[in-house]
Tab-separated table of C-alpha atoms in Angstrom:
chain	number	residue	atom	x	y	z
A	508	UNK	CA	-24.213	-42.574	-65.921
A	509	UNK	CA	-21.792	-43.304	-68.789
A	510	UNK	CA	-22.734	-45.179	-71.931
A	511	UNK	CA	-20.972	-48.411	-70.840
A	512	UNK	CA	-22.969	-48.705	-67.624
A	513	UNK	CA	-26.183	-47.788	-69.431
A	514	UNK	CA	-25.665	-50.687	-71.846
A	515	UNK	CA	-24.900	-53.084	-68.982
A	516	UNK	CA	-27.998	-52.038	-67.068
A	517	UNK	CA	-30.175	-52.365	-70.167
A	518	UNK	CA	-28.778	-55.829	-70.896
A	519	UNK	CA	-29.381	-56.921	-67.290
A	520	UNK	CA	-32.983	-55.710	-67.346
A	521	UNK	CA	-33.591	-57.486	-70.652
A	522	UNK	CA	-32.174	-60.711	-69.221
A	523	UNK	CA	-34.471	-60.475	-66.184
A	524	UNK	CA	-37.458	-59.805	-68.459
A	525	UNK	CA	-36.689	-62.799	-70.689
A	526	UNK	CA	-36.216	-65.029	-67.632
A	527	UNK	CA	-39.587	-63.909	-66.212
A	528	UNK	CA	-41.282	-64.779	-69.491
A	529	UNK	CA	-39.772	-68.270	-69.769
A	530	UNK	CA	-40.805	-71.412	-67.936
A	531	UNK	CA	-39.745	-75.017	-68.250
A	532	UNK	CA	-42.504	-77.481	-69.106
A	533	UNK	CA	-42.129	-81.205	-68.430
A	534	UNK	CA	-44.415	-83.581	-70.326
A	535	UNK	CA	-45.115	-87.178	-69.329
A	536	UNK	CA	-46.556	-89.493	-71.962
A	537	UNK	CA	-47.560	-92.974	-73.033
A	538	UNK	CA	-44.924	-94.621	-75.217
A	539	UNK	CA	-47.105	-97.049	-77.166
A	540	UNK	CA	-47.928	-94.386	-79.762
A	541	UNK	CA	-44.597	-93.007	-80.955
A	542	UNK	CA	-43.577	-91.115	-77.822
A	543	UNK	CA	-40.146	-91.676	-76.279
A	544	UNK	CA	-40.929	-90.749	-72.669
A	545	UNK	CA	-40.402	-87.431	-70.848
A	546	UNK	CA	-40.068	-84.212	-72.846
A	547	UNK	CA	-38.584	-80.941	-71.587
A	548	UNK	CA	-39.741	-77.780	-73.361
A	549	UNK	CA	-39.387	-74.056	-72.929
A	550	UNK	CA	-42.708	-72.233	-72.571
A	551	UNK	CA	-43.016	-68.526	-73.367
A	552	UNK	CA	-45.404	-66.984	-70.849
A	553	UNK	CA	-45.674	-63.803	-72.927
A	554	UNK	CA	-46.894	-65.475	-76.128
A	555	UNK	CA	-48.330	-68.712	-74.722
A	556	UNK	CA	-46.164	-70.776	-77.059
A	557	UNK	CA	-44.393	-74.059	-76.385
A	558	UNK	CA	-41.116	-74.267	-78.308
A	559	UNK	CA	-41.434	-76.402	-81.418
A	560	UNK	CA	-38.553	-78.660	-80.429
A	561	UNK	CA	-37.863	-80.048	-76.956
A	562	UNK	CA	-34.710	-79.079	-75.103
A	563	UNK	CA	-34.411	-82.684	-73.947
A	564	UNK	CA	-36.080	-86.052	-74.465
A	565	UNK	CA	-35.606	-88.670	-71.761
A	566	UNK	CA	-36.325	-92.214	-72.842
A	567	UNK	CA	-38.593	-93.904	-70.314
A	568	UNK	CA	-41.426	-96.408	-70.732
A	569	UNK	CA	-44.858	-94.742	-70.346
A	570	UNK	CA	-43.962	-92.157	-67.667
A	571	UNK	CA	-47.616	-91.194	-67.351
A	572	UNK	CA	-47.462	-89.213	-64.084
A	573	UNK	CA	-44.697	-86.884	-62.909
A	574	UNK	CA	-43.860	-85.718	-59.373
A	575	UNK	CA	-41.457	-82.907	-58.499
A	576	UNK	CA	-39.636	-82.634	-55.178
A	577	UNK	CA	-40.199	-79.519	-53.082
A	578	UNK	CA	-36.889	-77.994	-54.186
A	579	UNK	CA	-37.497	-79.047	-57.813
A	580	UNK	CA	-34.147	-80.817	-57.967
A	581	UNK	CA	-35.674	-84.285	-58.270
A	582	UNK	CA	-38.278	-85.777	-60.557
A	583	UNK	CA	-40.173	-89.017	-60.113
A	584	UNK	CA	-42.245	-90.803	-62.755
A	585	UNK	CA	-44.551	-93.812	-62.624
A	586	UNK	CA	-44.008	-96.213	-65.517
A	587	UNK	CA	-47.579	-97.238	-66.264
A	588	UNK	CA	-47.168	-100.772	-67.581
A	589	UNK	CA	-48.108	-104.271	-66.451
A	590	UNK	CA	-45.624	-105.113	-63.696
A	591	UNK	CA	-45.117	-101.400	-63.212
A	592	UNK	CA	-42.027	-99.486	-62.208
A	593	UNK	CA	-41.198	-96.114	-60.697
A	594	UNK	CA	-38.236	-94.013	-61.852
A	595	UNK	CA	-36.183	-91.339	-60.066
A	596	UNK	CA	-34.320	-88.552	-61.869
A	597	UNK	CA	-32.107	-85.658	-60.831
A	598	UNK	CA	-32.752	-82.147	-62.148
A	599	UNK	CA	-29.880	-79.733	-62.663
A	600	UNK	CA	-30.188	-75.997	-62.068
A	601	UNK	CA	-30.840	-75.689	-65.805
A	602	UNK	CA	-33.568	-78.323	-65.724
A	603	UNK	CA	-31.531	-81.104	-67.303
A	604	UNK	CA	-32.902	-84.529	-66.402
A	605	UNK	CA	-30.735	-87.530	-65.514
A	606	UNK	CA	-31.931	-90.993	-64.489
A	607	UNK	CA	-30.888	-92.065	-60.986
A	608	UNK	CA	-32.591	-95.451	-60.658
A	609	UNK	CA	-35.769	-97.438	-61.083
A	610	UNK	CA	-37.642	-99.842	-58.783
A	611	UNK	CA	-40.684	-102.089	-59.072
A	612	UNK	CA	-44.022	-100.653	-57.962
A	613	UNK	CA	-45.040	-104.146	-56.831
A	614	UNK	CA	-48.240	-103.793	-58.843
A	615	UNK	CA	-49.735	-103.265	-62.271
A	616	UNK	CA	-50.238	-100.010	-64.175
A	617	UNK	CA	-49.137	-97.398	-61.594
A	618	UNK	CA	-51.025	-94.259	-62.518
A	619	UNK	CA	-50.342	-91.632	-59.832
A	620	UNK	CA	-47.857	-90.746	-57.102
A	621	UNK	CA	-47.106	-88.103	-54.486
A	622	UNK	CA	-44.271	-87.246	-52.106
A	623	UNK	CA	-44.554	-87.000	-48.330
A	624	UNK	CA	-44.002	-83.461	-47.059
A	625	UNK	CA	-40.704	-84.496	-45.478
A	626	UNK	CA	-39.649	-85.891	-48.901
A	627	UNK	CA	-38.827	-89.284	-47.330
A	628	UNK	CA	-41.457	-91.429	-49.067
A	629	UNK	CA	-43.091	-91.687	-52.466
A	630	UNK	CA	-46.670	-92.953	-52.368
A	631	UNK	CA	-47.644	-94.798	-55.550
A	632	UNK	CA	-51.116	-95.772	-56.810
A	633	UNK	CA	-51.123	-99.062	-58.720
A	634	UNK	CA	-54.347	-98.822	-60.714
A	635	UNK	CA	-54.196	-102.392	-62.110
A	636	UNK	CA	-56.513	-102.998	-65.059
A	637	UNK	CA	-57.020	-106.688	-64.199
A	638	UNK	CA	-59.365	-107.255	-61.218
A	639	UNK	CA	-57.185	-109.985	-59.717
A	640	UNK	CA	-55.245	-109.089	-57.650
A	641	UNK	CA	-56.451	-105.553	-58.406
A	642	UNK	CA	-54.947	-102.209	-57.504
A	643	UNK	CA	-52.906	-101.249	-54.476
A	644	UNK	CA	-51.226	-98.423	-52.616
A	645	UNK	CA	-47.488	-98.783	-52.052
A	646	UNK	CA	-44.915	-96.824	-50.057
A	647	UNK	CA	-41.422	-96.385	-51.501
A	648	UNK	CA	-38.619	-94.794	-49.438
A	649	UNK	CA	-36.523	-92.048	-51.041
A	650	UNK	CA	-32.833	-92.092	-50.091
A	651	UNK	CA	-30.883	-88.908	-49.380
A	652	UNK	CA	-29.237	-89.117	-52.811
A	653	UNK	CA	-32.683	-89.206	-54.456
A	654	UNK	CA	-32.609	-92.883	-55.370
A	655	UNK	CA	-35.624	-95.039	-54.672
A	656	UNK	CA	-35.549	-98.033	-52.339
A	657	UNK	CA	-37.788	-101.128	-52.569
A	658	UNK	CA	-41.423	-100.975	-51.441
A	659	UNK	CA	-41.783	-101.122	-47.628
A	660	UNK	CA	-45.581	-101.114	-47.300
A	661	UNK	CA	-48.581	-102.099	-49.387
A	662	UNK	CA	-52.332	-101.699	-48.848
A	663	UNK	CA	-55.246	-103.216	-50.753
A	664	UNK	CA	-58.918	-102.295	-50.659
A	665	UNK	CA	-62.139	-104.255	-51.124
A	666	UNK	CA	-63.912	-103.442	-54.417
A	667	UNK	CA	-67.570	-102.409	-54.503
A	668	UNK	CA	-68.332	-104.624	-57.567
A	669	UNK	CA	-71.246	-102.320	-58.419
A	670	UNK	CA	-70.101	-102.138	-62.022
A	671	UNK	CA	-69.133	-105.717	-62.935
A	672	UNK	CA	-66.808	-104.599	-65.719
A	673	UNK	CA	-64.937	-101.720	-64.074
A	674	UNK	CA	-65.281	-102.415	-60.360
A	675	UNK	CA	-64.614	-106.144	-60.041
A	676	UNK	CA	-61.308	-105.229	-58.409
A	677	UNK	CA	-59.797	-102.316	-56.521
A	678	UNK	CA	-58.372	-99.537	-58.723
A	679	UNK	CA	-56.380	-96.977	-56.730
A	680	UNK	CA	-56.353	-93.899	-58.945
A	681	UNK	CA	-54.693	-91.164	-56.914
A	682	UNK	CA	-52.879	-90.503	-53.637
A	683	UNK	CA	-53.038	-86.986	-52.214
A	684	UNK	CA	-51.663	-85.593	-48.967
A	685	UNK	CA	-53.491	-83.118	-46.766
A	686	UNK	CA	-51.922	-79.634	-46.779
A	687	UNK	CA	-50.415	-80.265	-43.327
A	688	UNK	CA	-48.888	-83.545	-44.530
A	689	UNK	CA	-50.422	-85.598	-41.721
A	690	UNK	CA	-52.877	-87.664	-43.785
A	691	UNK	CA	-52.889	-89.428	-47.145
A	692	UNK	CA	-56.093	-89.821	-49.167
A	693	UNK	CA	-56.404	-92.740	-51.596
A	694	UNK	CA	-59.167	-92.417	-54.184
A	695	UNK	CA	-60.186	-95.922	-55.258
A	696	UNK	CA	-62.329	-96.063	-58.385
A	697	UNK	CA	-63.044	-99.761	-57.863
A	698	UNK	CA	-64.166	-99.392	-54.252
A	699	UNK	CA	-66.293	-96.206	-54.521
A	700	UNK	CA	-64.405	-94.855	-51.526
A	701	UNK	CA	-61.669	-92.457	-50.552
A	702	UNK	CA	-59.477	-94.212	-47.974
A	703	UNK	CA	-57.753	-92.082	-45.340
A	704	UNK	CA	-54.377	-92.945	-43.812
A	705	UNK	CA	-52.392	-91.306	-41.035
A	706	UNK	CA	-48.770	-90.630	-41.978
A	707	UNK	CA	-45.944	-91.137	-39.486
A	708	UNK	CA	-42.500	-90.605	-40.977
A	709	UNK	CA	-40.861	-91.868	-37.790
A	710	UNK	CA	-42.106	-95.383	-38.542
A	711	UNK	CA	-39.787	-96.407	-41.414
A	712	UNK	CA	-41.314	-99.830	-42.104
A	713	UNK	CA	-44.948	-98.870	-41.586
A	714	UNK	CA	-45.435	-95.111	-42.164
A	715	UNK	CA	-49.151	-95.403	-42.986
A	716	UNK	CA	-51.969	-96.536	-40.709
A	717	UNK	CA	-55.774	-96.214	-41.051
A	718	UNK	CA	-57.070	-92.879	-39.855
A	719	UNK	CA	-60.259	-92.160	-37.946
A	720	UNK	CA	-62.465	-92.237	-39.955
A	721	UNK	CA	-60.697	-94.787	-42.223
A	722	UNK	CA	-62.672	-93.878	-45.361
A	723	UNK	CA	-65.499	-91.876	-46.889
A	724	UNK	CA	-68.054	-93.594	-49.140
A	725	UNK	CA	-69.165	-92.177	-52.491
A	726	UNK	CA	-72.302	-93.062	-54.492
A	727	UNK	CA	-72.327	-96.673	-55.762
A	728	UNK	CA	-70.780	-96.918	-59.223
A	729	UNK	CA	-69.464	-93.338	-59.199
A	730	UNK	CA	-65.748	-94.211	-59.371
A	731	UNK	CA	-63.685	-91.625	-57.404
A	732	UNK	CA	-60.577	-90.517	-59.313
A	733	UNK	CA	-58.651	-87.373	-58.251
A	734	UNK	CA	-58.824	-85.373	-54.995
A	735	UNK	CA	-57.614	-81.807	-54.419
A	736	UNK	CA	-57.390	-79.642	-51.285
A	737	UNK	CA	-57.585	-75.877	-51.140
A	738	UNK	CA	-54.548	-74.055	-49.742
A	739	UNK	CA	-55.890	-73.814	-46.176
A	740	UNK	CA	-57.146	-77.395	-46.072
A	741	UNK	CA	-60.711	-76.308	-45.254
A	742	UNK	CA	-62.267	-77.775	-48.383
A	743	UNK	CA	-61.507	-80.602	-50.786
A	744	UNK	CA	-62.687	-81.353	-54.310
A	745	UNK	CA	-63.056	-84.791	-55.892
A	746	UNK	CA	-63.817	-85.990	-59.416
A	747	UNK	CA	-66.073	-89.012	-59.803
A	748	UNK	CA	-64.914	-90.516	-63.083
A	749	UNK	CA	-67.733	-92.902	-63.896
A	750	UNK	CA	-70.642	-90.589	-63.004
A	751	UNK	CA	-68.843	-87.449	-64.277
A	752	UNK	CA	-69.405	-85.378	-61.156
A	753	UNK	CA	-67.374	-83.105	-58.910
A	754	UNK	CA	-67.834	-83.234	-55.136
A	755	UNK	CA	-67.097	-80.499	-52.613
A	756	UNK	CA	-66.132	-81.590	-49.093
A	757	UNK	CA	-65.766	-79.745	-45.834
A	758	UNK	CA	-62.609	-80.941	-44.066
A	759	UNK	CA	-62.531	-81.404	-40.311
A	760	UNK	CA	-59.588	-83.164	-38.718
A	761	UNK	CA	-59.070	-86.036	-41.178
A	762	UNK	CA	-62.725	-86.437	-42.121
A	763	UNK	CA	-64.465	-85.365	-45.320
A	764	UNK	CA	-68.116	-84.264	-45.180
A	765	UNK	CA	-69.910	-83.801	-48.491
A	766	UNK	CA	-71.223	-80.281	-48.996
A	767	UNK	CA	-72.059	-80.222	-52.715
A	768	UNK	CA	-72.077	-82.525	-55.737
A	769	UNK	CA	-72.454	-81.237	-59.304
A	770	UNK	CA	-72.649	-82.920	-62.731
A	771	UNK	CA	-69.917	-82.114	-65.235
A	772	UNK	CA	-72.261	-82.668	-68.167
A	773	UNK	CA	-75.986	-82.447	-68.874
A	774	UNK	CA	-75.742	-85.440	-71.196
A	775	UNK	CA	-77.399	-88.716	-70.167
A	776	UNK	CA	-75.066	-90.646	-72.455
A	777	UNK	CA	-72.595	-92.795	-70.501
A	778	UNK	CA	-69.999	-92.128	-73.229
A	779	UNK	CA	-69.951	-88.455	-72.196
A	780	UNK	CA	-69.053	-89.314	-68.602
A	781	UNK	CA	-65.329	-89.683	-67.953
A	782	UNK	CA	-64.179	-87.137	-65.373
A	783	UNK	CA	-60.436	-86.586	-65.194
A	784	UNK	CA	-58.128	-84.115	-63.478
A	785	UNK	CA	-58.917	-80.968	-61.524
A	786	UNK	CA	-56.887	-77.913	-60.505
A	787	UNK	CA	-57.461	-74.710	-58.573
A	788	UNK	CA	-56.158	-71.350	-59.724
A	789	UNK	CA	-53.260	-70.007	-57.652
A	790	UNK	CA	-55.570	-67.557	-55.858
A	791	UNK	CA	-58.095	-70.331	-55.111
A	792	UNK	CA	-60.962	-68.447	-56.748
A	793	UNK	CA	-61.561	-70.838	-59.648
A	794	UNK	CA	-61.690	-74.611	-60.116
A	795	UNK	CA	-61.026	-76.305	-63.460
A	796	UNK	CA	-62.141	-79.891	-64.140
A	797	UNK	CA	-61.640	-82.073	-67.215
A	798	UNK	CA	-64.318	-84.374	-68.614
A	799	UNK	CA	-63.197	-86.760	-71.328
A	800	UNK	CA	-65.293	-89.268	-73.301
A	801	UNK	CA	-67.443	-87.671	-75.969
A	802	UNK	CA	-67.674	-84.458	-73.924
A	803	UNK	CA	-63.972	-83.494	-74.115
A	804	UNK	CA	-64.353	-80.322	-72.097
A	805	UNK	CA	-62.771	-78.240	-69.373
A	806	UNK	CA	-65.484	-77.162	-66.939
A	807	UNK	CA	-64.832	-73.915	-65.073
A	808	UNK	CA	-66.311	-73.050	-61.662
A	809	UNK	CA	-66.143	-70.044	-59.373
A	810	UNK	CA	-65.260	-71.055	-55.797
A	811	UNK	CA	-67.160	-69.564	-52.855
A	812	UNK	CA	-64.796	-67.566	-50.658
A	813	UNK	CA	-66.132	-68.877	-47.346
A	814	UNK	CA	-67.992	-72.107	-48.047
A	815	UNK	CA	-65.934	-73.418	-50.999
A	816	UNK	CA	-69.090	-74.138	-52.990
A	817	UNK	CA	-68.951	-74.141	-56.773
A	818	UNK	CA	-70.822	-72.074	-59.326
A	819	UNK	CA	-70.651	-73.049	-62.991
A	820	UNK	CA	-68.994	-70.417	-65.180
A	821	UNK	CA	-68.094	-72.122	-68.437
A	822	UNK	CA	-67.788	-75.332	-70.413
A	823	UNK	CA	-64.915	-75.079	-72.874
A	824	UNK	CA	-64.086	-77.598	-75.598
A	825	UNK	CA	-60.525	-78.916	-75.438
A	826	UNK	CA	-60.487	-79.050	-79.260
A	827	UNK	CA	-59.106	-82.570	-79.101
A	828	UNK	CA	-59.680	-86.011	-77.683
A	829	UNK	CA	-59.227	-87.315	-74.130
A	830	UNK	CA	-57.898	-84.461	-71.948
A	831	UNK	CA	-56.099	-86.729	-69.509
A	832	UNK	CA	-54.448	-83.883	-67.620
A	833	UNK	CA	-53.962	-80.129	-67.812
A	834	UNK	CA	-52.030	-77.373	-66.063
A	835	UNK	CA	-52.116	-73.655	-65.449
A	836	UNK	CA	-48.847	-71.956	-66.396
A	837	UNK	CA	-46.944	-70.016	-63.680
A	838	UNK	CA	-48.205	-66.665	-64.970
A	839	UNK	CA	-51.829	-67.805	-64.671
A	840	UNK	CA	-52.567	-66.444	-68.131
A	841	UNK	CA	-52.747	-69.802	-69.911
A	842	UNK	CA	-54.175	-73.274	-69.422
A	843	UNK	CA	-52.465	-76.181	-71.193
A	844	UNK	CA	-54.386	-79.386	-71.965
A	845	UNK	CA	-52.788	-82.785	-72.614
A	846	UNK	CA	-55.113	-84.349	-75.185
A	847	UNK	CA	-53.856	-87.919	-75.033
A	848	UNK	CA	-55.740	-89.519	-77.928
A	849	UNK	CA	-55.398	-86.634	-80.400
A	850	UNK	CA	-51.667	-86.300	-79.677
A	851	UNK	CA	-51.622	-82.589	-78.889
A	852	UNK	CA	-51.064	-80.101	-76.123
A	853	UNK	CA	-53.602	-77.317	-76.566
A	854	UNK	CA	-52.775	-73.922	-75.041
A	855	UNK	CA	-55.751	-71.712	-74.146
A	856	UNK	CA	-55.724	-68.108	-73.046
A	857	UNK	CA	-57.085	-67.542	-69.519
A	858	UNK	CA	-58.565	-64.429	-67.917
A	859	UNK	CA	-57.089	-64.363	-64.364
A	860	UNK	CA	-59.738	-61.906	-63.167
A	861	UNK	CA	-62.821	-63.698	-64.528
A	862	UNK	CA	-61.389	-67.217	-64.522
A	863	UNK	CA	-62.775	-68.002	-67.960
A	864	UNK	CA	-60.904	-69.605	-70.848
A	865	UNK	CA	-60.541	-67.759	-74.133
A	866	UNK	CA	-58.952	-68.342	-77.507
A	867	UNK	CA	-56.694	-71.238	-78.363
A	868	UNK	CA	-53.221	-69.825	-78.977
A	869	UNK	CA	-51.384	-73.036	-79.897
A	870	UNK	CA	-51.883	-76.690	-80.772
A	871	UNK	CA	-48.549	-78.338	-80.109
A	872	UNK	CA	-48.033	-81.788	-81.636
A	873	UNK	CA	-47.046	-84.277	-78.925
A	874	UNK	CA	-47.522	-88.061	-78.976
A	875	UNK	CA	-49.905	-89.289	-76.250
A	876	UNK	CA	-49.321	-86.587	-73.590
A	877	UNK	CA	-50.551	-87.620	-70.146
A	878	UNK	CA	-49.164	-85.174	-67.587
A	879	UNK	CA	-47.833	-81.596	-67.511
A	880	UNK	CA	-45.612	-80.101	-64.830
A	881	UNK	CA	-43.928	-76.673	-64.739
A	882	UNK	CA	-40.553	-75.891	-63.203
A	883	UNK	CA	-40.611	-72.450	-61.606
């Protein structure tokens, strides 16, 4: 092989190596504390470092939760404000973000969203701080060009009123589809229930209908927040925000049967109980759960191979305040935490074999981060 071809081959291999080490990180945020909206960064999977300066900043009002389409060519964001909105963006092959349009969420403080498996509908959770009229679930069609259409369906739930301050109204906190895409699960903090809906994409004006069973009840005053299914759909995991617990369910048809419930903290102090997000490792062997409040920890569990049950491995400080969300990077070697109230993204080293979290490798300054999504 002559010298020219040797140089070309070396350059090509270096380019592939650099590409494998780089990932694009999208950051949603709250814009009442100096943030401008959505930030696009490069993340180095070899060093665990987020670039100091963003590649792009997209001005948007409190885009607190981000949703990527299956082909990662579209991005959706809830604008978590009174009289909330939802925004649609296109993503170029280089990750550049461009606003397509924005529609009303027909509710207050939308806090979560998910896409139907056929990419035809965006399901949006209006949390609604005020108890009247309270939170709601809405269905927004997605046009072929990626633009959002007006809401076509809305559902409201009856609050439990167990906690007179936080449960006087319904507060839909998350909407998660089953792995087969046939059912949608609405975790309602105000109702102490997870509501289950059957999805039918062939019914354009009424794609959701109550499933059988229509809901699963959680302990009074526990406040269900985020639900997560394992890859095969055999087990599901749920955070209970107000009681700071994680629940393991067996899944059969659409129903959820509680198998295990564990506390996220040993503290009796109510201020230490504020469960947040949860994520499984790519291999499904480990579950990570955030607990905010005065605890400010990521709790790590080993997941039983057959029964899905959890075994506590570690409690790791987030070295900041209010870990609203977090994400595992595509390599699986790092866990990134969005510490909303201390205005930082903290990057921790992760042991893929043991599942445990190690040293902090970076504290990246970021105003009020609320959600983290990787483009792969």
